[in-house]
């Protein structure tokens, strides 16, 4: 159990670090790093330049959308460094204002209750002693890219950086549920984290999965992210990882699992995070009265990461392009680029396959551009032959945008 011991030691150290954060939020007493970051802070169509977050001890050079509850976005340039997003650059999203800044790893317990044969109260050392699995998976907020919705919709006005990819290590949720013994008649499994609203009226943030999904062997309770304990802001000490599904289900600071004999009808399942039950979650702007379903699996997307709109490149020289793609809940099959507005597409070279749920790197060399402005479009297709739409979708929640992205460049 030497390995378990070492992780437990790391967890203990993390608790010590976490407790040094100030006050009733994650904010460090003083900024621990440079305040001027080399990141693109513009959100096209937005109200000018955004700020760099300075008060989060475990984060560096993220774009600040809100301090409390925190909304911190990863700049696109980070995704150019590799398919795994470093923990200190990984985006952060919380709904509720009261988030523990200190976790006592000795007394922390994960409860399992409801429709089970034996209720459990698992310590972190018990969890660390269970069989361990690792999965590379993209964590993406349902509202990633909401800032690009036209007409605009209320909510976190994210650019494209409410996503990240990490190697998550933990135990299978199925193993935990089997240890408790799920009783016949179970319908959903509900997850709760330690965060709470500032006022009693705020519905507690809880999310549920169908019992078969919860028991599919892929959903895990993770305690390591890229080999290190989770940052406090990403759910220390444990969080749910639901590969291929939007991050709203990836409950952070998970402490309570309840097996239900019914479909969960709490606010965060029944009212919030509902999408139109239409192809691509698309409805006409302003449309109402359509049938909705809880948001679920992710869809395919791709981005250029080495160049940003507005940049100039060298005319008459081959143009190197790099980027990332994701398949959604299946692998990326192809990434193509177009320089003629989508009339013709050229295949790119895919990077190493890190698994169906991970980002996939891609690269291409384009023919030397002539002097003047031009546009590069990038389009991913997954193994289910689903691809990205040319025209933007719309829905009132600002969810699931996956339009083909266009990068406007000029050759000089
Ligand atoms: N306990 C808790 N878990 C949570 C949330 C939250 O508000 N509280 N937000 C969810 C949503 S909507 C997102 S997008 C992801 C963000 O994960 P991250 O902050 O680790 O990037 O956490 C999910 N898990
Ligand atoms: Mo989210």
mmCIF file of N, CA, C and O in Angstrom, residues 51-90:
data_model
loop_
_atom_site.group_PDB
_atom_site.id
_atom_site.type_symbol
_atom_site.label_atom_id
_atom_site.label_comp_id
_atom_site.label_asym_id
_atom_site.label_seq_id
_atom_site.Cartn_x
_atom_site.Cartn_y
_atom_site.Cartn_z
ATOM 1 N N UNK A 51 -10.675 40.359 -17.650
ATOM 2 C CA UNK A 51 -9.568 40.436 -16.688
ATOM 3 C C UNK A 51 -8.881 39.092 -16.510
ATOM 4 O O UNK A 51 -9.485 38.056 -16.727
ATOM 5 N N UNK A 52 -7.650 39.144 -15.991
ATOM 6 C CA UNK A 52 -6.957 37.921 -15.595
ATOM 7 C C UNK A 52 -7.289 37.665 -14.123
ATOM 8 O O UNK A 52 -7.237 38.578 -13.304
ATOM 9 N N UNK A 53 -7.651 36.430 -13.783
ATOM 10 C CA UNK A 53 -7.972 36.093 -12.392
ATOM 11 C C UNK A 53 -6.698 36.124 -11.552
ATOM 12 O O UNK A 53 -5.688 35.574 -11.960
ATOM 13 N N UNK A 54 -6.736 36.799 -10.411
ATOM 14 C CA UNK A 54 -5.519 36.891 -9.617
ATOM 15 C C UNK A 54 -5.616 36.275 -8.229
ATOM 16 O O UNK A 54 -4.624 36.187 -7.546
ATOM 17 N N UNK A 55 -6.778 35.913 -7.792
ATOM 18 C CA UNK A 55 -6.925 35.579 -6.375
ATOM 19 C C UNK A 55 -7.042 34.095 -6.068
ATOM 20 O O UNK A 55 -7.451 33.733 -4.986
ATOM 21 N N UNK A 56 -6.698 33.256 -7.012
ATOM 22 C CA UNK A 56 -6.876 31.827 -6.785
ATOM 23 C C UNK A 56 -5.521 31.147 -6.681
ATOM 24 O O UNK A 56 -4.777 31.075 -7.650
ATOM 25 N N UNK A 57 -5.239 30.647 -5.475
ATOM 26 C CA UNK A 57 -3.904 30.134 -5.165
ATOM 27 C C UNK A 57 -3.509 28.965 -6.058
ATOM 28 O O UNK A 57 -2.336 28.803 -6.381
ATOM 29 N N UNK A 58 -4.487 28.147 -6.464
ATOM 30 C CA UNK A 58 -4.110 26.960 -7.251
ATOM 31 C C UNK A 58 -4.270 27.162 -8.756
ATOM 32 O O UNK A 58 -4.226 26.210 -9.519
ATOM 33 N N UNK A 59 -4.464 28.421 -9.189
ATOM 34 C CA UNK A 59 -4.679 28.694 -10.616
ATOM 35 C C UNK A 59 -3.736 29.780 -11.113
ATOM 36 O O UNK A 59 -3.345 30.682 -10.362
ATOM 37 N N UNK A 60 -3.415 29.713 -12.383
ATOM 38 C CA UNK A 60 -2.520 30.709 -12.962
ATOM 39 C C UNK A 60 -2.999 31.169 -14.339
ATOM 40 O O UNK A 60 -3.324 30.338 -15.187
ATOM 41 N N UNK A 61 -3.042 32.497 -14.525
ATOM 42 C CA UNK A 61 -3.340 33.108 -15.823
ATOM 43 C C UNK A 61 -4.653 32.631 -16.461
ATOM 44 O O UNK A 61 -4.718 32.401 -17.671
ATOM 45 N N UNK A 62 -5.674 32.493 -15.638
ATOM 46 C CA UNK A 62 -6.992 32.181 -16.192
ATOM 47 C C UNK A 62 -7.767 33.485 -16.380
ATOM 48 O O UNK A 62 -7.477 34.500 -15.743
ATOM 49 N N UNK A 63 -8.755 33.457 -17.259
ATOM 50 C CA UNK A 63 -9.568 34.643 -17.526
ATOM 51 C C UNK A 63 -10.693 34.698 -16.495
ATOM 52 O O UNK A 63 -11.408 33.707 -16.295
ATOM 53 N N UNK A 64 -10.815 35.855 -15.857
ATOM 54 C CA UNK A 64 -11.808 36.004 -14.795
ATOM 55 C C UNK A 64 -13.170 36.378 -15.369
ATOM 56 O O UNK A 64 -13.305 37.391 -16.051
ATOM 57 N N UNK A 65 -14.183 35.561 -15.071
ATOM 58 C CA UNK A 65 -15.556 35.942 -15.409
ATOM 59 C C UNK A 65 -16.272 36.390 -14.143
ATOM 60 O O UNK A 65 -17.103 37.281 -14.158
ATOM 61 N N UNK A 66 -15.934 35.719 -13.016
ATOM 62 C CA UNK A 66 -16.564 36.052 -11.752
ATOM 63 C C UNK A 66 -15.729 35.438 -10.633
ATOM 64 O O UNK A 66 -15.224 34.321 -10.783
ATOM 65 N N UNK A 67 -15.623 36.191 -9.509
ATOM 66 C CA UNK A 67 -14.836 35.677 -8.387
ATOM 67 C C UNK A 67 -15.607 34.731 -7.489
ATOM 68 O O UNK A 67 -15.062 33.748 -6.994
ATOM 69 N N UNK A 68 -16.880 35.072 -7.225
ATOM 70 C CA UNK A 68 -17.626 34.254 -6.274
ATOM 71 C C UNK A 68 -19.094 34.143 -6.647
ATOM 72 O O UNK A 68 -19.755 35.181 -6.704
ATOM 73 N N UNK A 69 -19.631 32.968 -6.893
ATOM 74 C CA UNK A 69 -18.877 31.712 -7.049
ATOM 75 C C UNK A 69 -17.974 31.788 -8.289
ATOM 76 O O UNK A 69 -18.350 32.429 -9.278
ATOM 77 N N UNK A 70 -16.822 31.159 -8.233
ATOM 78 C CA UNK A 70 -15.824 31.347 -9.289
ATOM 79 C C UNK A 70 -16.240 30.839 -10.668
ATOM 80 O O UNK A 70 -16.833 29.779 -10.805
ATOM 81 N N UNK A 71 -15.924 31.663 -11.665
ATOM 82 C CA UNK A 71 -15.997 31.278 -13.077
ATOM 83 C C UNK A 71 -14.677 31.728 -13.692
ATOM 84 O O UNK A 71 -14.448 32.924 -13.848
ATOM 85 N N UNK A 72 -13.806 30.787 -13.998
ATOM 86 C CA UNK A 72 -12.483 31.109 -14.535
ATOM 87 C C UNK A 72 -12.283 30.323 -15.823
ATOM 88 O O UNK A 72 -12.498 29.108 -15.844
ATOM 89 N N UNK A 73 -11.878 31.038 -16.868
ATOM 90 C CA UNK A 73 -11.779 30.404 -18.193
ATOM 91 C C UNK A 73 -10.319 30.166 -18.602
ATOM 92 O O UNK A 73 -9.449 30.986 -18.333
ATOM 93 N N UNK A 74 -10.100 29.052 -19.302
ATOM 94 C CA UNK A 74 -8.760 28.733 -19.812
ATOM 95 C C UNK A 74 -8.534 29.441 -21.142
ATOM 96 O O UNK A 74 -9.358 29.306 -22.055
ATOM 97 N N UNK A 75 -7.430 30.203 -21.280
ATOM 98 C CA UNK A 75 -7.146 30.846 -22.574
ATOM 99 C C UNK A 75 -6.827 29.802 -23.652
ATOM 100 O O UNK A 75 -6.227 28.768 -23.353
ATOM 101 N N UNK A 76 -7.239 30.059 -24.876
ATOM 102 C CA UNK A 76 -7.042 29.121 -25.990
ATOM 103 C C UNK A 76 -5.569 28.725 -26.159
ATOM 104 O O UNK A 76 -5.265 27.599 -26.539
ATOM 105 N N UNK A 77 -4.651 29.647 -25.859
ATOM 106 C CA UNK A 77 -3.219 29.362 -26.043
ATOM 107 C C UNK A 77 -2.767 28.153 -25.212
ATOM 108 O O UNK A 77 -1.825 27.453 -25.590
ATOM 109 N N UNK A 78 -3.451 27.882 -24.102
ATOM 110 C CA UNK A 78 -3.081 26.733 -23.254
ATOM 111 C C UNK A 78 -3.289 25.423 -24.018
ATOM 112 O O UNK A 78 -2.503 24.482 -23.898
ATOM 113 N N UNK A 79 -4.334 25.382 -24.852
ATOM 114 C CA UNK A 79 -4.648 24.148 -25.581
ATOM 115 C C UNK A 79 -3.633 23.881 -26.701
ATOM 116 O O UNK A 79 -3.623 22.806 -27.285
ATOM 117 N N UNK A 80 -2.813 24.884 -27.009
ATOM 118 C CA UNK A 80 -1.771 24.701 -28.020
ATOM 119 C C UNK A 80 -0.542 23.973 -27.446
ATOM 120 O O UNK A 80 0.304 23.507 -28.180
ATOM 121 N N UNK A 81 -0.495 23.901 -26.108
ATOM 122 C CA UNK A 81 0.681 23.312 -25.449
ATOM 123 C C UNK A 81 0.627 21.793 -25.392
ATOM 124 O O UNK A 81 1.625 21.140 -25.117
ATOM 125 N N UNK A 82 -0.551 21.221 -25.583
ATOM 126 C CA UNK A 82 -0.679 19.769 -25.498
ATOM 127 C C UNK A 82 -2.122 19.408 -25.227
ATOM 128 O O UNK A 82 -2.926 20.274 -24.880
ATOM 129 N N UNK A 83 -2.462 18.124 -25.384
ATOM 130 C CA UNK A 83 -3.871 17.747 -25.234
ATOM 131 C C UNK A 83 -4.297 17.646 -23.770
ATOM 132 O O UNK A 83 -5.495 17.635 -23.484
ATOM 133 N N UNK A 84 -3.331 17.552 -22.847
ATOM 134 C CA UNK A 84 -3.723 17.540 -21.437
ATOM 135 C C UNK A 84 -3.554 18.930 -20.840
ATOM 136 O O UNK A 84 -2.502 19.551 -20.975
ATOM 137 N N UNK A 85 -4.603 19.412 -20.235
ATOM 138 C CA UNK A 85 -4.625 20.764 -19.687
ATOM 139 C C UNK A 85 -4.009 20.740 -18.288
ATOM 140 O O UNK A 85 -4.491 19.998 -17.428
ATOM 141 N N UNK A 86 -2.957 21.509 -18.042
ATOM 142 C CA UNK A 86 -2.345 21.493 -16.700
ATOM 143 C C UNK A 86 -3.362 21.881 -15.621
ATOM 144 O O UNK A 86 -4.235 22.720 -15.869
ATOM 145 N N UNK A 87 -3.221 21.286 -14.449
ATOM 146 C CA UNK A 87 -4.195 21.536 -13.379
ATOM 147 C C UNK A 87 -4.311 23.021 -13.025
ATOM 148 O O UNK A 87 -5.410 23.510 -12.755
ATOM 149 N N UNK A 88 -3.191 23.724 -13.041
ATOM 150 C CA UNK A 88 -3.267 25.141 -12.649
ATOM 151 C C UNK A 88 -3.804 26.047 -13.760
ATOM 152 O O UNK A 88 -3.973 27.248 -13.569
ATOM 153 N N UNK A 89 -4.079 25.444 -14.928
ATOM 154 C CA UNK A 89 -4.673 26.215 -16.041
ATOM 155 C C UNK A 89 -6.065 25.707 -16.379
ATOM 156 O O UNK A 89 -6.647 26.099 -17.391
ATOM 157 N N UNK A 90 -6.557 24.791 -15.587
ATOM 158 C CA UNK A 90 -7.854 24.150 -15.878
ATOM 159 C C UNK A 90 -8.988 25.054 -15.427
ATOM 160 O O UNK A 90 -8.991 25.554 -14.304
#
